[in-house]
Amino acid sequence: MLAVSIAVDAQIVPTCLLGTGNKSANCAHGSNTIPCQPGPTPAISSSGSWNLHEDYKYYLDRGLAAGIGRLVGAGGSISEFGAGKGCYTYAFRSMGISVAAYDGSPQAGALTGGLVHTLDMTSPSAKEAAKISDWVLYFALKLWNTSRRSSSRWP
């Protein structure tokens, strides 16, 4: 079984985009709404994960987070894959849900103060990580190059 540390730097509060597009937008920072900029999109590493940086902000849909929170319920648990910088992780924990959060980016742990752990989603450890919670949540963006279908790593 995969050992998971849930110790988190209490000072880390993710700043998450609430708008869309590459223009000025509003962000959630904890329960506050503040003006912000999305930041440049991270480069993709050779493994396919993003090379995250401090300026990039992930999106948070507060309505979606609230709906999932009601479904899981306070005291429930989620293994979250593709957690990025912890926008949904933070929201769920604020609702009293235990969350073990993972992302493929090597920078995830450092940029989130341990809120999100780095995990290779293709490793056997990912399957074990999914077994520790009541629910599994997987946020992913899949980009297809239709001219190279046969070389895709994902079905």
PDB file of C-alpha atoms in Angstrom:
ATOM      1  CA  MET A   1       0.000   0.000   0.000  1.00  0.00           C
ATOM      2  CA  LEU A   2       1.224   3.493  -0.843  1.00  0.00           C
ATOM      3  CA  ALA A   3       2.094   5.584   2.191  1.00  0.00           C
ATOM      4  CA  VAL A   4       0.645   9.071   1.958  1.00  0.00           C
ATOM      5  CA  SER A   5       1.673  12.012   4.052  1.00  0.00           C
ATOM      6  CA  ILE A   6      -1.086  14.575   4.459  1.00  0.00           C
ATOM      7  CA  ALA A   7       1.027  17.136   6.294  1.00  0.00           C
ATOM      8  CA  VAL A   8       0.516  20.432   4.530  1.00  0.00           C
ATOM      9  CA  ASP A   9       2.050  23.849   4.990  1.00  0.00           C
ATOM     10  CA  ALA A  10      -0.915  25.755   6.451  1.00  0.00           C
ATOM     11  CA  GLN A  11       0.349  28.956   4.818  1.00  0.00           C
ATOM     12  CA  ILE A  12      -0.168  27.590   1.287  1.00  0.00           C
ATOM     13  CA  VAL A  13      -3.436  28.776  -0.243  1.00  0.00           C
ATOM     14  CA  PRO A  14      -3.670  28.263  -4.004  1.00  0.00           C
ATOM     15  CA  THR A  15      -4.679  31.162  -6.241  1.00  0.00           C
ATOM     16  CA  CYS A  16      -7.099  29.744  -8.809  1.00  0.00           C
ATOM     17  CA  LEU A  17      -8.639  31.317 -11.906  1.00  0.00           C
ATOM     18  CA  LEU A  18     -12.401  31.750 -11.933  1.00  0.00           C
ATOM     19  CA  GLY A  19     -12.600  33.241 -15.452  1.00  0.00           C
ATOM     20  CA  THR A  20     -11.618  31.844 -18.837  1.00  0.00           C
ATOM     21  CA  GLY A  21      -9.298  32.933 -21.617  1.00  0.00           C
ATOM     22  CA  ASN A  22      -5.972  34.754 -21.522  1.00  0.00           C
ATOM     23  CA  LYS A  23      -7.269  38.137 -20.393  1.00  0.00           C
ATOM     24  CA  SER A  24      -7.429  39.619 -16.924  1.00  0.00           C
ATOM     25  CA  ALA A  25      -9.675  37.532 -14.719  1.00  0.00           C
ATOM     26  CA  ASN A  26     -10.767  37.019 -11.163  1.00  0.00           C
ATOM     27  CA  CYS A  27      -9.137  34.432  -8.970  1.00  0.00           C
ATOM     28  CA  ALA A  28     -10.121  32.604  -5.832  1.00  0.00           C
ATOM     29  CA  HIS A  29      -7.574  32.854  -3.045  1.00  0.00           C
ATOM     30  CA  GLY A  30      -9.078  30.884  -0.195  1.00  0.00           C
ATOM     31  CA  SER A  31     -12.608  32.247   0.211  1.00  0.00           C
ATOM     32  CA  ASN A  32     -11.661  35.634  -1.269  1.00  0.00           C
ATOM     33  CA  THR A  33     -12.034  36.771  -4.889  1.00  0.00           C
ATOM     34  CA  ILE A  34      -9.135  38.854  -6.189  1.00  0.00           C
ATOM     35  CA  PRO A  35      -8.108  40.220  -9.615  1.00  0.00           C
ATOM     36  CA  CYS A  36      -5.379  38.226 -11.346  1.00  0.00           C
ATOM     37  CA  GLN A  37      -3.704  37.184 -14.596  1.00  0.00           C
ATOM     38  CA  PRO A  38      -3.594  33.544 -15.793  1.00  0.00           C
ATOM     39  CA  GLY A  39       0.178  33.469 -16.310  1.00  0.00           C
ATOM     40  CA  PRO A  40       1.995  31.790 -19.194  1.00  0.00           C
ATOM     41  CA  THR A  41       1.135  28.171 -19.969  1.00  0.00           C
ATOM     42  CA  PRO A  42       3.792  25.767 -18.677  1.00  0.00           C
ATOM     43  CA  ALA A  43       5.991  23.813 -21.065  1.00  0.00           C
ATOM     44  CA  ILE A  44       5.390  20.090 -21.445  1.00  0.00           C
ATOM     45  CA  SER A  45       8.163  17.800 -20.238  1.00  0.00           C
ATOM     46  CA  SER A  46       9.427  14.721 -22.069  1.00  0.00           C
ATOM     47  CA  SER A  47       7.210  12.545 -19.832  1.00  0.00           C
ATOM     48  CA  GLY A  48       4.114  14.498 -20.875  1.00  0.00           C
ATOM     49  CA  SER A  49       3.583  16.349 -17.599  1.00  0.00           C
ATOM     50  CA  TRP A  50       3.683  20.112 -17.278  1.00  0.00           C
ATOM     51  CA  ASN A  51       6.766  21.846 -15.956  1.00  0.00           C
ATOM     52  CA  LEU A  52       4.836  24.031 -13.541  1.00  0.00           C
ATOM     53  CA  HIS A  53       5.977  27.469 -12.489  1.00  0.00           C
ATOM     54  CA  GLU A  54       4.888  29.899  -9.799  1.00  0.00           C
ATOM     55  CA  ASP A  55       2.972  32.249 -12.142  1.00  0.00           C
ATOM     56  CA  TYR A  56       0.632  29.718 -13.747  1.00  0.00           C
ATOM     57  CA  LYS A  57      -2.870  29.475 -12.284  1.00  0.00           C
ATOM     58  CA  TYR A  58      -5.279  26.559 -12.616  1.00  0.00           C
ATOM     59  CA  TYR A  59      -9.027  26.986 -13.015  1.00  0.00           C
ATOM     60  CA  LEU A  60     -11.537  26.407 -10.240  1.00  0.00           C
ATOM     61  CA  ASP A  61     -15.260  26.042 -10.832  1.00  0.00           C
ATOM     62  CA  ARG A  62     -16.757  26.760  -7.414  1.00  0.00           C
ATOM     63  CA  GLY A  63     -20.114  25.258  -8.448  1.00  0.00           C
ATOM     64  CA  LEU A  64     -18.481  22.003  -9.542  1.00  0.00           C
ATOM     65  CA  ALA A  65     -16.430  21.853  -6.337  1.00  0.00           C
ATOM     66  CA  ALA A  66     -19.559  22.462  -4.229  1.00  0.00           C
ATOM     67  CA  GLY A  67     -21.493  19.748  -6.105  1.00  0.00           C
ATOM     68  CA  ILE A  68     -18.735  17.183  -5.676  1.00  0.00           C
ATOM     69  CA  GLY A  69     -18.410  18.242  -2.049  1.00  0.00           C
ATOM     70  CA  ARG A  70     -22.112  17.574  -1.443  1.00  0.00           C
ATOM     71  CA  LEU A  71     -21.828  14.177  -3.143  1.00  0.00           C
ATOM     72  CA  VAL A  72     -18.790  13.078  -1.107  1.00  0.00           C
ATOM     73  CA  GLY A  73     -19.858  14.760   2.129  1.00  0.00           C
ATOM     74  CA  ALA A  74     -17.854  16.046   5.079  1.00  0.00           C
ATOM     75  CA  GLY A  75     -15.831  13.201   6.555  1.00  0.00           C
ATOM     76  CA  GLY A  76     -15.537  11.481   3.168  1.00  0.00           C
ATOM     77  CA  SER A  77     -12.291  11.026   1.269  1.00  0.00           C
ATOM     78  CA  ILE A  78     -11.055  11.644  -2.274  1.00  0.00           C
ATOM     79  CA  SER A  79      -7.929  10.567  -4.163  1.00  0.00           C
ATOM     80  CA  GLU A  80      -7.497  13.416  -6.656  1.00  0.00           C
ATOM     81  CA  PHE A  81      -5.364  12.808  -9.762  1.00  0.00           C
ATOM     82  CA  GLY A  82      -4.308  15.711 -11.993  1.00  0.00           C
ATOM     83  CA  ALA A  83      -4.545  18.053  -9.010  1.00  0.00           C
ATOM     84  CA  GLY A  84      -2.196  20.685 -10.460  1.00  0.00           C
ATOM     85  CA  LYS A  85      -1.576  23.328  -7.819  1.00  0.00           C
ATOM     86  CA  GLY A  86      -4.353  22.168  -5.523  1.00  0.00           C
ATOM     87  CA  CYS A  87      -7.339  24.375  -6.381  1.00  0.00           C
ATOM     88  CA  TYR A  88      -9.939  21.638  -5.903  1.00  0.00           C
ATOM     89  CA  THR A  89      -7.877  19.980  -3.174  1.00  0.00           C
ATOM     90  CA  TYR A  90      -8.021  23.138  -1.084  1.00  0.00           C
ATOM     91  CA  ALA A  91     -11.751  23.603  -1.772  1.00  0.00           C
ATOM     92  CA  PHE A  92     -12.576  20.021  -0.755  1.00  0.00           C
ATOM     93  CA  ARG A  93     -10.477  20.180   2.405  1.00  0.00           C
ATOM     94  CA  SER A  94     -12.288  23.417   3.300  1.00  0.00           C
ATOM     95  CA  MET A  95     -15.513  21.351   3.173  1.00  0.00           C
ATOM     96  CA  GLY A  96     -14.162  18.793   5.657  1.00  0.00           C
ATOM     97  CA  ILE A  97     -13.223  16.201   3.027  1.00  0.00           C
ATOM     98  CA  SER A  98      -9.934  14.293   3.341  1.00  0.00           C
ATOM     99  CA  VAL A  99      -8.014  14.594   0.064  1.00  0.00           C
ATOM    100  CA  ALA A 100      -4.874  12.813  -1.139  1.00  0.00           C
ATOM    101  CA  ALA A 101      -3.856  14.909  -4.168  1.00  0.00           C
ATOM    102  CA  TYR A 102      -1.442  13.948  -6.952  1.00  0.00           C
ATOM    103  CA  ASP A 103      -0.101  15.484 -10.156  1.00  0.00           C
ATOM    104  CA  GLY A 104       2.464  14.335 -12.700  1.00  0.00           C
ATOM    105  CA  SER A 105       4.415  17.595 -12.567  1.00  0.00           C
ATOM    106  CA  PRO A 106       7.768  17.258 -10.788  1.00  0.00           C
ATOM    107  CA  GLN A 107       7.232  20.753  -9.305  1.00  0.00           C
ATOM    108  CA  ALA A 108       3.784  20.073  -7.777  1.00  0.00           C
ATOM    109  CA  GLY A 109       4.968  19.276  -4.259  1.00  0.00           C
ATOM    110  CA  ALA A 110       7.327  22.220  -3.961  1.00  0.00           C
ATOM    111  CA  LEU A 111       4.900  24.748  -5.462  1.00  0.00           C
ATOM    112  CA  THR A 112       2.042  23.646  -3.204  1.00  0.00           C
ATOM    113  CA  GLY A 113       3.933  23.165   0.053  1.00  0.00           C
ATOM    114  CA  GLY A 114       2.940  19.493   0.049  1.00  0.00           C
ATOM    115  CA  LEU A 115      -0.763  20.080  -0.710  1.00  0.00           C
ATOM    116  CA  VAL A 116      -0.235  18.085  -3.945  1.00  0.00           C
ATOM    117  CA  HIS A 117       2.215  15.188  -4.322  1.00  0.00           C
ATOM    118  CA  THR A 118       4.113  14.337  -7.501  1.00  0.00           C
ATOM    119  CA  LEU A 119       3.122  10.944  -8.913  1.00  0.00           C
ATOM    120  CA  ASP A 120       3.761   9.240 -12.252  1.00  0.00           C
ATOM    121  CA  MET A 121       0.206   8.390 -13.304  1.00  0.00           C
ATOM    122  CA  THR A 122       1.437   5.396 -15.317  1.00  0.00           C
ATOM    123  CA  SER A 123       3.143   3.750 -12.329  1.00  0.00           C
ATOM    124  CA  PRO A 124       1.705   0.960 -10.150  1.00  0.00           C
ATOM    125  CA  SER A 125       1.781   3.469  -7.275  1.00  0.00           C
ATOM    126  CA  ALA A 126      -1.037   5.413  -8.957  1.00  0.00           C
ATOM    127  CA  LYS A 127      -3.329   2.395  -8.716  1.00  0.00           C
ATOM    128  CA  GLU A 128      -2.441   1.985  -5.050  1.00  0.00           C
ATOM    129  CA  ALA A 129      -3.080   5.680  -4.404  1.00  0.00           C
ATOM    130  CA  ALA A 130      -6.599   5.308  -5.770  1.00  0.00           C
ATOM    131  CA  LYS A 131      -7.368   2.605  -3.186  1.00  0.00           C
ATOM    132  CA  ILE A 132      -6.896   4.810  -0.122  1.00  0.00           C
ATOM    133  CA  SER A 133     -10.071   6.881  -0.534  1.00  0.00           C
ATOM    134  CA  ASP A 134     -13.835   6.542  -0.851  1.00  0.00           C
ATOM    135  CA  TRP A 135     -13.851   8.425  -4.177  1.00  0.00           C
ATOM    136  CA  VAL A 136     -11.416   8.948  -7.053  1.00  0.00           C
ATOM    137  CA  LEU A 137     -11.387  12.213  -8.965  1.00  0.00           C
ATOM    138  CA  TYR A 138      -9.365  12.555 -12.162  1.00  0.00           C
ATOM    139  CA  PHE A 139      -9.047  15.886 -13.935  1.00  0.00           C
ATOM    140  CA  ALA A 140      -7.158  15.610 -17.197  1.00  0.00           C
ATOM    141  CA  LEU A 141      -6.680  17.434 -20.434  1.00  0.00           C
ATOM    142  CA  LYS A 142      -5.973  15.216 -23.376  1.00  0.00           C
ATOM    143  CA  LEU A 143      -4.476  16.666 -26.510  1.00  0.00           C
ATOM    144  CA  TRP A 144      -4.704  14.604 -29.677  1.00  0.00           C
ATOM    145  CA  ASN A 145      -2.470  14.902 -32.691  1.00  0.00           C
ATOM    146  CA  THR A 146      -4.715  13.282 -35.285  1.00  0.00           C
ATOM    147  CA  SER A 147      -1.857  12.896 -37.742  1.00  0.00           C
ATOM    148  CA  ARG A 148      -0.077  10.551 -35.296  1.00  0.00           C
ATOM    149  CA  ARG A 149      -2.916   8.456 -33.836  1.00  0.00           C
ATOM    150  CA  SER A 150      -0.910   5.247 -33.754  1.00  0.00           C
ATOM    151  CA  SER A 151       1.817   6.806 -31.585  1.00  0.00           C
ATOM    152  CA  SER A 152      -0.542   8.026 -28.850  1.00  0.00           C
ATOM    153  CA  ARG A 153       0.269   6.721 -25.376  1.00  0.00           C
ATOM    154  CA  TRP A 154      -3.391   6.938 -24.373  1.00  0.00           C
ATOM    155  CA  PRO A 155      -6.250   4.882 -25.849  1.00  0.00           C
TER     156      PRO A 155
END
